[in-house]
Structure formats: C-alpha cells, structure tokens
Tab-separated table of C-alpha atoms and ligand atoms in Angstrom:
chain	number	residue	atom	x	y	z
A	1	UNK	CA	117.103	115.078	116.891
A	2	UNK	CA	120.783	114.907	116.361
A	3	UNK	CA	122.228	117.403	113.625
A	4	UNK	CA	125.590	117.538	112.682
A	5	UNK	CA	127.802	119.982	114.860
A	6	UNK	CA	125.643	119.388	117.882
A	7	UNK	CA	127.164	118.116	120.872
A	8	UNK	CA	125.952	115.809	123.901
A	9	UNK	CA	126.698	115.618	127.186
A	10	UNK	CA	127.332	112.011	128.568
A	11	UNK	CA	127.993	113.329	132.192
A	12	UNK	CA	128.129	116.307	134.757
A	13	UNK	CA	131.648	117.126	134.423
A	14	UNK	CA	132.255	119.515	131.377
A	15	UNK	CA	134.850	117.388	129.293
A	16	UNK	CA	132.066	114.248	129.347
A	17	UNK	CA	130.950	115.646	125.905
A	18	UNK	CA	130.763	114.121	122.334
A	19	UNK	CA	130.733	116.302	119.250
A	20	UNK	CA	128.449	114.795	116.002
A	21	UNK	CA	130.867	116.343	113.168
A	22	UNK	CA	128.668	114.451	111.032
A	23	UNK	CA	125.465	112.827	111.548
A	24	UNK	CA	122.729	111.024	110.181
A	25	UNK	CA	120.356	108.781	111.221
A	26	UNK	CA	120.713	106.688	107.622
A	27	UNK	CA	124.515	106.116	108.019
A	28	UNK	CA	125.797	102.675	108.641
A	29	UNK	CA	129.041	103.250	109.891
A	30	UNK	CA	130.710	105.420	112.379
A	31	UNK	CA	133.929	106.626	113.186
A	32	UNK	CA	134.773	107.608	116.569
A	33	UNK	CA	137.903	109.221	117.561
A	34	UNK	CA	139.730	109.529	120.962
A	35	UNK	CA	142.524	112.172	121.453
A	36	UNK	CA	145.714	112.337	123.119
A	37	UNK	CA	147.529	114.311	124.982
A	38	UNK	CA	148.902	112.699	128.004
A	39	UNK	CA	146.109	112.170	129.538
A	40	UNK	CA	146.259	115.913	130.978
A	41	UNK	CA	146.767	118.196	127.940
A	42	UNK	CA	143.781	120.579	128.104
A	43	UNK	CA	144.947	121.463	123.936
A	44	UNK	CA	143.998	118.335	122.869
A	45	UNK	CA	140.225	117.751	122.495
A	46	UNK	CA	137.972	116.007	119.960
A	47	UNK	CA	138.751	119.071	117.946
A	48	UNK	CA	142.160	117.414	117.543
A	49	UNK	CA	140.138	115.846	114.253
A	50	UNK	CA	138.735	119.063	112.457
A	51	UNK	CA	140.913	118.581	109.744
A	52	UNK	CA	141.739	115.027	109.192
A	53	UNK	CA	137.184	115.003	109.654
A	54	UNK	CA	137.227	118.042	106.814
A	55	UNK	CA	139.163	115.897	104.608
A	56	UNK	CA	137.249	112.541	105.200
A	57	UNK	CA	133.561	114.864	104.517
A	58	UNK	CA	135.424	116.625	101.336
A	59	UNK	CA	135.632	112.640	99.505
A	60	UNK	CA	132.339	110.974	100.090
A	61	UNK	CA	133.095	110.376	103.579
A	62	UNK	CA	129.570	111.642	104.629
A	63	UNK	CA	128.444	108.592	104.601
A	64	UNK	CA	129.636	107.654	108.180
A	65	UNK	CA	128.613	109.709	111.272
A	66	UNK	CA	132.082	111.273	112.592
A	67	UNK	CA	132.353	111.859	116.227
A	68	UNK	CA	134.750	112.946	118.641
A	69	UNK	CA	134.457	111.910	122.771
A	70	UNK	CA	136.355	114.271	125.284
A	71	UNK	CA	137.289	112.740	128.423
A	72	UNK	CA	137.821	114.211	132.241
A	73	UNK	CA	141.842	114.898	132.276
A	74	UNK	CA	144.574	114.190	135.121
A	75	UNK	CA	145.509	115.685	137.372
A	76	UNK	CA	141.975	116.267	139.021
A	77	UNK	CA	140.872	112.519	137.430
A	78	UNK	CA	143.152	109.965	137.652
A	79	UNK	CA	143.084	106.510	135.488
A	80	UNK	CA	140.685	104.448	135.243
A	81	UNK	CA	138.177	107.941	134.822
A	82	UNK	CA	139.203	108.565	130.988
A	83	UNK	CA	138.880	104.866	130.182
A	84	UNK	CA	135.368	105.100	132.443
A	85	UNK	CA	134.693	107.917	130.700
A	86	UNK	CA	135.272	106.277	127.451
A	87	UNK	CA	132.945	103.338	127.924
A	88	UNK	CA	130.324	105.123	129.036
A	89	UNK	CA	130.929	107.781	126.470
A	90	UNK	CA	130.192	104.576	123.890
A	91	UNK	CA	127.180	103.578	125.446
A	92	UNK	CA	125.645	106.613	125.324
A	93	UNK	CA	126.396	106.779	121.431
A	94	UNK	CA	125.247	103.237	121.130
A	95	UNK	CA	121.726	103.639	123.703
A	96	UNK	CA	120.512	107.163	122.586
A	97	UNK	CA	121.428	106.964	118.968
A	98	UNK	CA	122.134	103.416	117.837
A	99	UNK	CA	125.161	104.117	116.815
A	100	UNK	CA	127.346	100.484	116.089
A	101	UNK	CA	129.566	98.873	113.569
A	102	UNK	CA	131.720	101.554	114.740
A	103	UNK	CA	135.362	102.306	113.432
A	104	UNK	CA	137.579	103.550	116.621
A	105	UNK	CA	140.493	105.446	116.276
A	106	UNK	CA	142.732	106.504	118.934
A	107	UNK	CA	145.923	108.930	118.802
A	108	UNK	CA	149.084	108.417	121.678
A	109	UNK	CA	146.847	107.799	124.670
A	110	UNK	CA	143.946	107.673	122.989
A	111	UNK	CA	145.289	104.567	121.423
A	112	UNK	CA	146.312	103.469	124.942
A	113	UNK	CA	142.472	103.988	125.811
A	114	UNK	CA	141.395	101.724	122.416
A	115	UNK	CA	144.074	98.557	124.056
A	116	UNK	CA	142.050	98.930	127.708
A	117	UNK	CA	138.646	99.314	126.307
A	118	UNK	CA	139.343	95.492	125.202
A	119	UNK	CA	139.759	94.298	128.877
A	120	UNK	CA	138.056	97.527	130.603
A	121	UNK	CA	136.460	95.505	132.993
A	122	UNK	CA	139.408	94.093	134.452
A	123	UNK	CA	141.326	96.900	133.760
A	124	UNK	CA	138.626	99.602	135.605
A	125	UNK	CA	138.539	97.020	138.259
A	126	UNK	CA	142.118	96.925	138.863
A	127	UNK	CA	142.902	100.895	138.950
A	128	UNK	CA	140.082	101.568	140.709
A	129	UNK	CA	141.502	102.750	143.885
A	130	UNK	CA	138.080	102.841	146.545
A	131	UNK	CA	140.510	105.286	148.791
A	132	UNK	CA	140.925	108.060	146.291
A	133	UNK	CA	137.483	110.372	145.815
A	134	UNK	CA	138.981	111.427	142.797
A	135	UNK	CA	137.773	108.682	140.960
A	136	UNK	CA	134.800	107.813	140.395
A	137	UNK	CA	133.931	103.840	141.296
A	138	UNK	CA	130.637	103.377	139.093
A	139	UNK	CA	132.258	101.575	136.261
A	140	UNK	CA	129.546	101.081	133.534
A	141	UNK	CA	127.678	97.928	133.358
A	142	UNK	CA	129.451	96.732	130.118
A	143	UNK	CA	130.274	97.738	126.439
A	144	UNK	CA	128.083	96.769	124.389
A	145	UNK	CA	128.595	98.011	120.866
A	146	UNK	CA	130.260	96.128	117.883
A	147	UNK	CA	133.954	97.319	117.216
A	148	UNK	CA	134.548	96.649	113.426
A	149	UNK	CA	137.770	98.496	112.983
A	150	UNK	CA	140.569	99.529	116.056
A	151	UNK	CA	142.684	102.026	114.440
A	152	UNK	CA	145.987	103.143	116.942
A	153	UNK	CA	147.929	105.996	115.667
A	154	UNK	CA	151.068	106.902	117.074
A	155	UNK	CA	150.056	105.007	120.662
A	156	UNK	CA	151.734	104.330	124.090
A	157	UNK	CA	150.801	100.605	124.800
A	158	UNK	CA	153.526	99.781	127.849
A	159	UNK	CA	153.737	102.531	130.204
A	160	UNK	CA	156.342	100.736	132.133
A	161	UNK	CA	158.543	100.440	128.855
A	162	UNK	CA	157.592	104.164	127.979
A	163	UNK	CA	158.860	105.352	130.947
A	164	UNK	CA	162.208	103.178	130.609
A	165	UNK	CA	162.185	105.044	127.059
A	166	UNK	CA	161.871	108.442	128.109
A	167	UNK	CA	162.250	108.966	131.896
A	168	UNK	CA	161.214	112.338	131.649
A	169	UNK	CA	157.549	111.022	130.922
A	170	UNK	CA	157.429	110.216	134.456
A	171	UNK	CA	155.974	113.639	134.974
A	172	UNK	CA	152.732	113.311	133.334
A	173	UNK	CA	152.646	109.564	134.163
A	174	UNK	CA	152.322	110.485	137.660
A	175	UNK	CA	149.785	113.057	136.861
A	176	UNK	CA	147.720	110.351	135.720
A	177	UNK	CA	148.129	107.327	138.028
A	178	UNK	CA	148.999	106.661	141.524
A	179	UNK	CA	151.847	104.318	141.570
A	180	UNK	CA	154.306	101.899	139.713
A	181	UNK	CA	151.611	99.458	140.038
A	182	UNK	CA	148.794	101.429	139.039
A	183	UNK	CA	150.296	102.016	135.743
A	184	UNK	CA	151.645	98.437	135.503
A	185	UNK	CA	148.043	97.249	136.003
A	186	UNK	CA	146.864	99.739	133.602
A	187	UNK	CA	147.475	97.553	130.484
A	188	UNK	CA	147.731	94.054	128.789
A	189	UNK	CA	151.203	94.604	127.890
A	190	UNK	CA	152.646	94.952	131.713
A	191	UNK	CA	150.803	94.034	134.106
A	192	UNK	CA	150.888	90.269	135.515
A	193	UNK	CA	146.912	89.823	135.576
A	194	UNK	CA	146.699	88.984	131.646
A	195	UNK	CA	149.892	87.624	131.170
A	196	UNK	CA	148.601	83.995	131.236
A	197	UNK	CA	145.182	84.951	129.300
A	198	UNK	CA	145.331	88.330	127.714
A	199	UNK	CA	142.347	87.419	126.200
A	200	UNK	CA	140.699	90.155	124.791
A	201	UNK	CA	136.896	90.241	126.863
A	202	UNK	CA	134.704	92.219	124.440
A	203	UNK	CA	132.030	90.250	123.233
A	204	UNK	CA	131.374	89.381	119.096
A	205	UNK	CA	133.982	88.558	117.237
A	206	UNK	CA	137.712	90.530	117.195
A	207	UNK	CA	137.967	93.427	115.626
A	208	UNK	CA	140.550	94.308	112.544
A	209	UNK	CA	143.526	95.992	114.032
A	210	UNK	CA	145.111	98.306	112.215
A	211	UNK	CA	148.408	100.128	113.689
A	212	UNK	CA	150.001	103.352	112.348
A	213	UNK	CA	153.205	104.979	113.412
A	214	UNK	CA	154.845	108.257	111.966
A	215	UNK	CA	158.716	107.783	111.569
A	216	UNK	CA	159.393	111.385	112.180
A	217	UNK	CA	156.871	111.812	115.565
A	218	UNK	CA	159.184	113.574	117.867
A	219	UNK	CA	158.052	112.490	121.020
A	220	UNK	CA	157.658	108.832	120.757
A	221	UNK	CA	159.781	106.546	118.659
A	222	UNK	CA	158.716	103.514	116.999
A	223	UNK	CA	159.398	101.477	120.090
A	224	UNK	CA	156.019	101.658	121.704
A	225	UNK	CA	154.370	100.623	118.397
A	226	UNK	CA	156.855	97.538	117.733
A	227	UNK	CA	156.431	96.198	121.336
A	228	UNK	CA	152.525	96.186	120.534
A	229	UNK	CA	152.216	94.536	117.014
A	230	UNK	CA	154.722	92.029	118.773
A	231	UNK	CA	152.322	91.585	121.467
A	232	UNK	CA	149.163	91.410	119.324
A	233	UNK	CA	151.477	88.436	117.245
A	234	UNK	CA	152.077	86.660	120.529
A	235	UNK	CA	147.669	86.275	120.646
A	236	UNK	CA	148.330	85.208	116.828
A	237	UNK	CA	146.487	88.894	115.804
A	238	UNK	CA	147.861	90.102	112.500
A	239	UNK	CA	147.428	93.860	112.403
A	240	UNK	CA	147.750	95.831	109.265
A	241	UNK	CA	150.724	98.139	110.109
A	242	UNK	CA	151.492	101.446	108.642
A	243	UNK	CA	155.392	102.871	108.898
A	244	UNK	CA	155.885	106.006	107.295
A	245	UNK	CA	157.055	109.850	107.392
A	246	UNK	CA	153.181	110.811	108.547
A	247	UNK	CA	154.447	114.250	110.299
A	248	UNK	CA	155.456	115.168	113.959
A	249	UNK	CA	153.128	113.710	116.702
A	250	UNK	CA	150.188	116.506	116.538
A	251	UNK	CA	150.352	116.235	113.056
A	252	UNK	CA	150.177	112.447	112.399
A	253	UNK	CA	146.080	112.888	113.302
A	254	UNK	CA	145.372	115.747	110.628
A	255	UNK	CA	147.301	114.167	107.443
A	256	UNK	CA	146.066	112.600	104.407
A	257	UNK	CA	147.540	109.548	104.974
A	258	UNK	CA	145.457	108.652	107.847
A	259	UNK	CA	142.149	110.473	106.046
A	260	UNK	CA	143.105	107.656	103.354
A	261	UNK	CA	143.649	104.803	105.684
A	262	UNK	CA	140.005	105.059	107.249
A	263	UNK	CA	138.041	106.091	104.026
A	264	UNK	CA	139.850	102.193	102.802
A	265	UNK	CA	138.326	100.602	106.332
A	266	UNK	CA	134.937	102.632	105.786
A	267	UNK	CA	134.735	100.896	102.204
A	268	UNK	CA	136.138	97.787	103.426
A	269	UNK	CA	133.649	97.429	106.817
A	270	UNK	CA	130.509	94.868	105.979
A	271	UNK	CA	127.416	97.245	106.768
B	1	LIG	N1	151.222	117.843	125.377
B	1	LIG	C1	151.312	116.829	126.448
B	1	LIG	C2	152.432	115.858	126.158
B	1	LIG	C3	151.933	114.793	125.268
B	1	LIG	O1	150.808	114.849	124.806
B	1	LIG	C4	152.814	113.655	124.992
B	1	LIG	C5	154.181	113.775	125.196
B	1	LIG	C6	155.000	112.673	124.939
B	1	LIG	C7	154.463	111.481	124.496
B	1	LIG	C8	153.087	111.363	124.288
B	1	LIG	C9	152.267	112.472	124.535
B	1	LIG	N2	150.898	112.418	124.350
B	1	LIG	C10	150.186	111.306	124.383
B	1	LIG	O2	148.932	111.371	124.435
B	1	LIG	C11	151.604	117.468	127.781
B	1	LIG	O3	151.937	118.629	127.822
B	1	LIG	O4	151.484	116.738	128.761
C-alpha cells in the first residue's frame, strides 16, 4: 500500500526511484515530473519539485497524486538510458498502481525527455549503441499510459542548435552521448529519420501541449523554446505558450506561476 512520501524502486541502479509526494488510490489525475540538469547533474533530483509540489498540496491540489521519477545520469549512462529509464519508470506507475490520465511535466532536459518519450521507440532504437555496455539494450515493450497534458518548462528540444547556441554546452553534451550523430538522432527536431513523418507514435489521441519559458533563465535563452513551438506548428500542433519573467533556470520549477499553470490543466483535464 502506497502512502504518500514513500518511494519505489523501478530498477537495480539507485537513481531508478519514484517518490509518491502525494498519493491516493481515489485520485484521478496525476502529475508526474521529470528534472533537469544536463543529464549529469547529481543536484537535480525529483526533489527539484518540493516546493512548486508544497504549493500545488497548500490549494486543493491533493486531489492528484504528485510524483517525481529520478533517472540513471551521464557520464556512467549514456542516452537512450534516462529516456529508457523514463518509460519504464511510467510503466511501473501505470502496472503497479494504475496510475493514467497523467499530466507530465518536464524542466530543461527533462522537457527534452517529454519530446522523445513521443517517438521513444524510434528514438531508443536509434541511440542504442549494441557496442557500448554502458547502456542498457532492453528497451521496454511500449508506453502504455494516457498522456493528457505535456507540460515543457524551460526545455532543450535541438541539441544540434543548442550547441550552435552555446558551444560551451558541448561539455556535458558529450557526457551524455557518443557522437554528433548520436545527439542528432536523439530528437524530432534534428535528426533526418522524422523529418518526412515526425509523427508523433504514442497511441490515443495527442496530448495538450503546453510550453513555458522564463525570460530571465540564465542559461538558455528563448531560442530553444521558439525553434520548438515552430516545430510543433509545422505538425499543425497549437501549444499554449507561456513567456514571462518566471526566475533564473533552477527557479522557473519552484514558482507560482508554474504551481498556477498546472492547478488550471488539473481543473481543465476530463477525469
Ligand atoms: N547544472 C548542470 C548544468 C545544467 O543543468 C544546464 C546548463 C545549461 C543549460 C541547461 C542545463 N540543464 C538542463 O537540464 C551541470 O552542471 O551540468
């Protein structure tokens, strides 16, 4: 029996964990939130969301199960583990404890994690590199739980345009993936592969994007967030897009603002 403040593990290695900040087995809705932090800071963990979680409980927001998924971290995994890790991560949540009509919410590369869950099989199959041990080549079965809401906060969608951005990137880039191509193939928005369908392959209907970028987030610009609602318009995908002076980049995840942009999906979201 699940309580809230417990926390599962969803594989061997120590960072395949999900905290239940809130739980119950009567809530409809969940929101599930992916961190950043490179894909390689050890700082940034599910308890990324204490706050912004403490404000969403403090204003009826119990009524949703909040939950937080760690991932294994580069350099020891490189991609596709965290997006591996992120799948199975959601099957776990959706086998053992039924959770669904789930509201996702990533922040920098957790937000890049969100974009490749919606092609993961083609994008695990891709970076999936059979000659390197460390990463691991049993890429879960399929997703199968019912995305409502994708929220990206303050996300890196085009590695290859990132890294044209803000050379100096290069260093945790390469931390996280093998090559050029690696990271090219690592999402919709560069690599070749979806170009002529970058259809997204979850199953059910699309999910309601919504795309949030602080103005005054010191470490990526707005760039990375314009280049994506542009690409989501090119599929004919109108997101709902929030500009504004929502803090530096660790702060963007812990401010009001955001706390009020999901408790208006959790009301909005059919049960
Ligand atoms: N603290 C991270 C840096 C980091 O998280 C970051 C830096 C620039 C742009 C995006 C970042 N994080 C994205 O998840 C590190 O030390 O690698």
């Amino acid at each position: 029996m699940i309580r809230s403040g417990d926390t599962v593990k969803y594989g061997e290695h120590e960072l395949q964990q999900i905290k239940f900040f809130n739980y119950s087995e009567n809530n409809k809705k969940s929101v599930i939130f992916i961190h950043g932090g490179a894909w390689r800071d050890p700082n940034n963990t599910y308890d990324d969301f204490q706050e912004i979680i403490g404000n969403i409980l403090s204003r009826d927001g119990s009524r949703a199960n909040l939950i937080g998924v760690n991932y294994r971290l580069s350099p020891q995994f490189k991609h596709p583990s965290h997006l591996i890790d992120v799948v199975t991560a959601l099957n776990t949540l959706n086998v053992h404890y039924s959770i669904d009509n789930i509201i996702l919410v990533g922040h920098s590369v957790g937000a890049t994690l969100l974009l490749q869950l919606l092609n993961y099989k083609q994008i695990i199959d891709l970076g999936v590199d059979k000659s390197d041990p460390r990463i691991t080549t049993n890429p879960p079965a399929s997703l199968n739980v019912s995305l409502k809401d994708l929220v990206f906060v303050d996300g890196i969608y085009d590695i290859v345009d990132l890294i044209d951005e803000y050379p100096g990137y290069a260093l945790f880039v390469n931390e996280a993936f093998n090559s050029l191509q690696h990271y090219k193939d690592s999402s919709q928005l560069s690599s070749t592969v979806f170009q002529q369908n970058p259809l997204f392959a979850l199953a059910g209907e699309t999910p309601r994007f919504t795309v949030v970028q602080s103005l005054q987030d010191e470490l990526l610009s707005a760039r990375q967030t314009h280049g994506f609602v542009k690409f989501l318009d090119s599929l004919g995908i109108v997101p709902l897009v929030f500009f504004g002076n929502y803090g530096l980049h660790e702060q963007v995840y812990k401010l009001d603002q955001l706390a009020n942009i999901l408790l208006e999906l959790l009301n909005s979201t059919s049960q």
